[in-house]
Amino acid sequence: MTMSLVLLALLAGAQAEEQAHFSNTPTDIWAALSTRLGGRVFKAKPFAEPCFTNATSAECASIQELYQNEKARTHQAGGYTWGQWEGCQDTGEQCLLDFAVPTDEAATASPNTCALGSIPDHFIDVRGPADVIAAYEFSKETGIPLVVKNTGHDFKGRSSGRGSLALWTHNLKDISYDAAFVAEGCSDAYPAVTAGAGVQFLEAFQFAEENNITLVGGSDATVGFAGGFTMGGGHGVLSPVLGLAADRALPLP
Ligand SMILES: Cc1cc2nc3c(=O)[nH]c(=O)nc-3n(C[C@H](O)[C@H](O)[C@H](O)COP(=O)(O)OP(=O)(O)OC[C@H]3O[C@@H](n4cnc5c(N)ncnc54)[C@H](O)[C@@H]3O)c2cc1C
Ligand SMILES: *[C@@H]1O[C@H](CO)[C@@H](O)[C@H](O)[C@H]1NC(C)=O
Ligand SMILES: *[C@@H]1O[C@H](CO)[C@@H](O)[C@H](O)[C@H]1NC(C)=O
């Protein structure tokens, strides 16, 4: 059976919330935002930071072991698939191990230090539309730029950004199947999957298998289903027959 895909429109149906008031003093703004969002705003931590804190600790050993592991990186807010998008190419600030030999202690030895580089300063662990609305209001009031990060796979570094606030969509894992889905403005029904903006292909393919349906996905299990892949077109082995993932996206009612 051929499938259609529905993107999660984070903003759809959202209730307009009372405007937040963020003062312009740097110490207060993060606290105000975090309070408004139930404590789900946190300061970023580079993936390799434990090795700069203590290169012989068990935590560092675990990071060294997982350093080339894509899946582990996509599960961490401060982890990106391509190390250059953790570092800042302008200032040279970074917090990186040697990708080829993660156990090489030269990477963490003086004068090398650990800095955020291009990793956003703060992340929101997004759980719903109200978080996204608050982030846009916050950005408008403070001038702090926003980025959206699901997996950190972006080749062009668009899910990172020095000095930014990130909407981290990783935990939006809801996924459901409707054999007779009616999209916005339509009267015909289609079989369709509705997936949260944190669903990755390893989860989407497993879901498809369980439901005996076919999805247009890519070659990499940890790429996100709804974000950069589908909105960027989304090419996979089934594309010559079924088209691009974007060809199969439907608007939520
Ligand atoms: C190893 C590897 C294999 C790949 N194989 C394929 C392939 O077979 N076919 C293919 O077509 N592509 C492939 N890609 C490319 C991949 O589809 C893109 O890198 C894609 O942009 C990754 O999207 P993401 O959401 O997982 O990553 P992220 O880095 O989290 O996001 C990518 C971009 O999308 C934006 N974004 C993410 N989620 C949202 C959202 N919910 N709302 C708005 N913006 C959002 C981000 O801001 C960023 O600009 C591959 C990439 C890698 C690293
Ligand atoms: C799965 O779908 C195919 C194609 O629609 C169908 O022929 C097959 O019987 C289905 N299998 C199960 C276990 O539902
Ligand atoms: C680093 O970690 C090791 C192993 O846990 C520990 O023995 C050592 O005291 C730690 N060093 C510092 C400076 O904390």
Coordinates of C-alpha atoms and ligand atoms in Angstrom, one line a residue:
M1 CA 0.0 0.0 0.0
T2 CA 1.3 3.5 -0.8
M3 CA 1.5 5.9 2.0
S4 CA 1.2 9.6 2.4
L5 CA 3.0 11.6 5.0
V6 CA 1.7 14.4 7.2
L7 CA 4.0 16.9 8.7
L8 CA 3.3 18.0 12.2
A9 CA 2.4 21.6 12.0
L10 CA 3.6 22.7 15.3
L11 CA 1.7 25.9 15.2
A12 CA -1.6 24.6 13.9
G13 CA -4.4 25.0 16.3
A14 CA -2.3 26.7 18.9
Q15 CA -4.1 29.0 21.3
A16 CA -2.7 32.5 21.4
E17 CA -1.0 32.8 24.8
E18 CA -0.8 35.8 27.0
Q19 CA 2.3 37.8 26.0
A20 CA 5.3 37.1 28.1
H21 CA 7.4 40.0 29.5
F22 CA 11.1 39.3 29.2
S23 CA 13.3 42.0 30.8
N24 CA 16.3 43.0 28.8
T25 CA 18.8 42.0 31.5
P26 CA 20.7 38.9 30.3
T27 CA 20.4 37.0 33.6
D28 CA 16.7 37.4 33.8
I29 CA 15.6 36.5 30.3
W30 CA 16.5 32.8 30.5
A31 CA 15.0 32.4 33.9
A32 CA 11.8 34.0 32.8
L33 CA 11.6 31.9 29.7
S34 CA 12.4 28.7 31.6
T35 CA 9.8 29.5 34.3
R36 CA 7.2 30.1 31.6
L37 CA 8.0 26.7 30.0
G38 CA 8.0 24.6 33.1
G39 CA 11.8 24.4 33.4
R40 CA 12.4 23.0 30.0
V41 CA 15.0 25.5 28.9
F42 CA 18.6 24.4 29.5
K43 CA 22.1 25.6 28.8
A44 CA 23.8 23.8 26.0
K45 CA 26.6 21.3 26.7
P46 CA 29.0 20.2 24.0
F47 CA 29.1 16.5 23.3
A48 CA 32.8 16.2 24.2
E49 CA 32.7 18.4 27.3
P50 CA 33.2 15.6 29.8
C51 CA 36.6 14.9 28.2
F52 CA 37.7 18.5 28.7
T53 CA 36.5 18.4 32.4
N54 CA 38.3 15.1 33.1
A55 CA 40.0 13.1 30.4
T56 CA 40.4 10.0 32.5
S57 CA 36.8 9.9 33.9
A58 CA 34.3 7.1 33.0
E59 CA 32.1 9.7 31.4
C60 CA 34.8 10.7 29.0
A61 CA 35.6 7.1 28.2
S62 CA 31.9 6.7 27.2
I63 CA 32.0 9.8 25.0
Q64 CA 35.2 8.6 23.3
E65 CA 33.5 5.2 22.6
L66 CA 30.4 7.0 21.2
Y67 CA 32.2 9.8 19.4
Q68 CA 31.6 8.4 15.9
N69 CA 28.2 7.0 16.8
E70 CA 25.5 9.1 14.9
K71 CA 22.6 7.7 17.0
A72 CA 24.2 8.8 20.3
R73 CA 24.9 12.3 18.9
T74 CA 21.4 12.8 17.6
H75 CA 20.0 11.9 21.1
Q76 CA 22.0 14.8 22.7
A77 CA 20.9 18.4 22.3
G78 CA 24.5 19.6 21.9
G79 CA 25.5 16.8 19.5
Y80 CA 25.8 17.4 15.7
T81 CA 26.6 14.9 13.0
W82 CA 29.4 17.0 11.5
G83 CA 31.9 18.4 14.1
Q84 CA 32.5 21.6 12.2
W85 CA 28.9 22.7 13.0
E86 CA 29.8 22.4 16.7
G87 CA 32.8 24.6 16.3
C88 CA 32.7 28.3 15.3
Q89 CA 34.7 28.8 12.1
D90 CA 34.9 32.5 12.7
T91 CA 36.5 32.5 16.2
G92 CA 38.0 29.0 16.2
E93 CA 36.1 28.2 19.4
Q94 CA 35.1 24.5 19.7
C95 CA 35.0 21.5 22.0
L96 CA 36.1 18.6 19.8
L97 CA 38.0 15.3 20.1
D98 CA 40.0 13.9 17.2
F99 CA 37.2 12.3 15.1
A100 CA 39.5 9.6 13.7
V101 CA 41.1 8.7 17.1
P102 CA 38.7 9.9 19.8
T103 CA 41.0 8.5 22.6
D104 CA 43.9 10.8 21.5
E105 CA 44.4 13.0 24.6
A106 CA 46.2 15.7 22.5
A107 CA 42.8 17.0 21.6
T108 CA 41.9 18.0 25.1
A109 CA 45.4 19.0 26.3
S110 CA 46.4 22.6 26.9
P111 CA 46.1 25.0 25.2
N112 CA 42.9 23.5 23.8
T113 CA 39.7 24.4 25.7
C114 CA 36.0 23.6 25.5
A115 CA 33.7 26.3 24.1
L116 CA 30.2 26.2 22.6
G117 CA 31.4 27.4 19.2
S118 CA 28.3 27.2 17.0
I119 CA 26.2 25.2 19.4
P120 CA 23.2 27.3 20.4
D121 CA 23.5 28.8 23.9
H122 CA 20.2 27.5 25.1
F123 CA 17.8 24.8 24.1
I124 CA 14.1 24.4 24.7
D125 CA 13.0 20.8 25.1
V126 CA 9.9 21.3 22.9
R127 CA 6.8 19.5 23.9
G128 CA 4.0 21.4 22.1
P129 CA 2.8 24.5 20.2
A130 CA 3.0 26.8 23.3
D131 CA 6.8 26.3 23.5
V132 CA 7.2 27.4 19.9
I133 CA 5.0 30.4 20.4
A134 CA 7.0 31.4 23.5
A135 CA 10.3 31.0 21.6
Y136 CA 9.2 33.3 18.8
E137 CA 8.0 35.9 21.3
F138 CA 11.2 35.6 23.2
S139 CA 13.3 36.0 20.0
K140 CA 11.3 39.0 18.9
E141 CA 11.7 40.8 22.3
T142 CA 15.4 40.0 22.9
G143 CA 16.7 39.8 19.3
I144 CA 18.3 36.4 20.1
P145 CA 18.0 34.3 16.9
L146 CA 16.2 31.0 16.8
V147 CA 17.2 27.8 15.2
V148 CA 15.2 24.5 14.9
K149 CA 17.2 21.4 15.7
N150 CA 15.9 17.9 15.5
T151 CA 18.8 15.5 14.7
G152 CA 21.7 17.9 13.9
H153 CA 22.2 16.2 10.5
D154 CA 22.1 19.4 8.5
F155 CA 25.0 19.6 6.1
K156 CA 25.0 23.4 6.0
G157 CA 24.9 23.9 9.8
R158 CA 21.4 25.3 9.8
S159 CA 20.4 23.5 13.0
S160 CA 23.2 25.2 14.9
G161 CA 24.1 28.8 15.3
R162 CA 26.3 30.8 17.6
G163 CA 24.5 32.7 20.3
S164 CA 21.1 31.3 19.3
L165 CA 18.2 29.7 21.1
A166 CA 17.3 26.2 19.7
L167 CA 13.9 24.7 19.5
W168 CA 14.9 21.1 20.1
T169 CA 12.2 18.9 18.7
H170 CA 13.8 15.5 19.5
N171 CA 11.2 14.5 22.1
L172 CA 8.2 15.0 19.9
K173 CA 7.9 11.2 19.2
D174 CA 4.2 10.7 18.6
I175 CA 3.3 8.8 15.5
S176 CA 0.0 7.5 14.3
Y177 CA -1.7 5.9 11.3
D178 CA -5.1 6.8 9.8
A179 CA -6.3 4.7 6.9
A180 CA -8.8 7.4 6.0
F181 CA -7.1 10.7 6.7
V182 CA -8.8 13.9 5.3
A183 CA -6.3 16.7 4.8
E184 CA -7.0 20.4 5.3
G185 CA -9.3 21.7 2.5
C186 CA -9.9 18.2 1.1
S187 CA -12.8 15.9 0.9
D188 CA -11.1 12.7 -0.2
A189 CA -9.5 10.4 2.3
Y190 CA -6.0 9.0 2.1
P191 CA -4.0 6.5 4.1
A192 CA -1.6 8.7 6.1
V193 CA 0.9 8.8 8.9
T194 CA 1.0 11.8 11.3
A195 CA 4.5 12.1 12.8
G196 CA 5.9 14.4 15.5
A197 CA 8.8 16.6 14.6
G198 CA 11.2 14.4 16.6
V199 CA 10.5 11.1 14.9
Q200 CA 13.6 9.6 13.2
F201 CA 13.6 7.1 10.3
L202 CA 14.6 4.2 12.5
E203 CA 11.3 4.8 14.4
A204 CA 9.2 5.6 11.3
F205 CA 10.4 2.5 9.4
Q206 CA 9.6 0.3 12.4
F207 CA 6.2 1.8 12.7
A208 CA 5.6 1.3 8.9
E209 CA 6.7 -2.4 9.3
E210 CA 4.3 -2.9 12.2
N211 CA 1.4 -1.3 10.2
N212 CA 2.2 -3.0 6.9
I213 CA 2.7 0.3 5.1
T214 CA 5.4 1.8 2.9
L215 CA 7.0 5.2 3.5
V216 CA 9.4 7.2 1.3
G217 CA 12.5 7.5 3.6
G218 CA 16.2 8.1 3.1
S219 CA 19.3 5.9 3.5
D220 CA 20.1 7.0 7.1
A221 CA 18.2 5.7 10.1
T222 CA 18.8 8.7 12.3
V223 CA 17.7 11.5 9.9
G224 CA 14.4 13.1 11.0
F225 CA 11.2 12.1 9.3
A226 CA 9.4 15.5 9.2
G227 CA 12.1 18.2 9.3
G228 CA 15.0 18.8 6.9
F229 CA 14.5 15.6 4.9
T230 CA 10.8 16.1 3.9
M231 CA 11.0 19.9 3.7
G232 CA 14.2 19.6 1.7
G233 CA 12.5 17.2 -0.8
G234 CA 13.5 13.8 0.6
H235 CA 15.1 11.4 -1.8
G236 CA 15.1 7.6 -1.2
V237 CA 15.4 4.3 -3.0
L238 CA 11.7 4.3 -3.6
S239 CA 11.7 7.7 -5.2
P240 CA 11.9 6.5 -8.8
V241 CA 8.5 4.8 -8.2
L242 CA 6.8 6.8 -5.4
G243 CA 8.4 10.3 -5.8
L244 CA 10.0 12.5 -3.2
A245 CA 8.9 12.6 0.4
A246 CA 7.7 16.2 -0.1
D247 CA 5.4 15.0 -2.9
R248 CA 3.5 12.9 -0.2
A249 CA 3.1 15.6 2.5
L250 CA -0.4 16.6 3.4
P251 CA -1.6 19.6 5.5
L252 CA -3.1 18.7 8.9
P253 CA -6.8 19.6 9.2
Ligands
LIG1 C1 24.4 10.2 6.7 C2 23.3 11.0 6.0 C3 22.6 10.3 5.0 C4 21.6 11.0 4.3 N1 20.8 10.4 3.4 C5 19.8 11.0 2.7 C6 19.0 10.4 1.7 O1 19.1 9.2 1.5 N2 18.1 11.1 1.1 C7 17.9 12.5 1.4 O2 17.0 13.1 0.7 N3 18.6 13.1 2.3 C8 19.6 12.4 2.9 N4 20.4 13.1 3.9 C9 20.2 14.5 4.0 C10 19.2 14.8 5.1 O3 17.9 14.6 4.6 C11 19.3 16.4 5.5 O4 20.6 16.6 6.0 C12 18.2 16.8 6.3 O5 18.2 18.3 6.3 C13 18.3 16.4 7.8 O6 17.2 16.8 8.5 P1 17.0 16.6 10.0 O7 15.7 17.3 10.4 O8 17.3 15.2 10.4 O9 18.3 17.4 10.6 P2 18.4 18.8 11.4 O10 19.9 19.1 11.3 O11 17.9 18.7 12.8 O12 17.6 19.8 10.6 C14 17.9 20.1 9.2 C15 17.2 21.4 8.8 O13 15.8 21.3 8.9 C16 15.3 22.3 9.9 N5 14.3 21.6 10.7 C17 14.3 20.4 11.3 N6 13.1 20.1 11.8 C18 12.3 21.1 11.6 C19 10.9 21.4 11.9 N7 10.2 20.5 12.6 N8 10.4 22.6 11.4 C20 11.1 23.4 10.7 N9 12.4 23.2 10.4 C21 13.0 22.1 10.8 C22 16.5 22.7 10.7 O14 16.4 24.0 11.2 C23 17.6 22.6 9.7 O15 17.6 23.8 8.8 C24 21.4 12.4 4.6 C25 22.1 13.0 5.6 C26 23.1 12.3 6.3 C27 23.9 13.0 7.3
LIG2 C1 0.2 -6.0 3.7 O1 -0.2 -5.2 2.6 C2 -0.2 -5.9 1.4 C3 -0.5 -4.8 0.3 O2 -1.6 -4.1 0.6 C4 -1.3 -7.0 1.4 O3 -1.3 -7.7 0.2 C5 -0.9 -7.9 2.6 O4 -2.0 -8.9 2.7 C6 -0.8 -7.2 3.9 N1 -0.3 -8.1 4.9 C7 -0.8 -8.0 6.2 C8 -0.1 -9.0 7.1 O5 -1.7 -7.3 6.5
LIG3 C1 39.1 12.1 37.0 O1 38.4 10.9 37.0 C2 39.2 9.8 37.6 C3 38.4 8.5 37.4 O2 37.1 8.7 38.0 C4 39.4 10.2 39.1 O3 40.2 9.1 39.7 C5 40.2 11.5 39.1 O4 40.3 11.9 40.5 C6 39.4 12.6 38.4 N1 40.3 13.8 38.3 C7 39.8 15.0 38.7 C8 40.7 16.1 38.6 O5 38.6 15.1 39.2

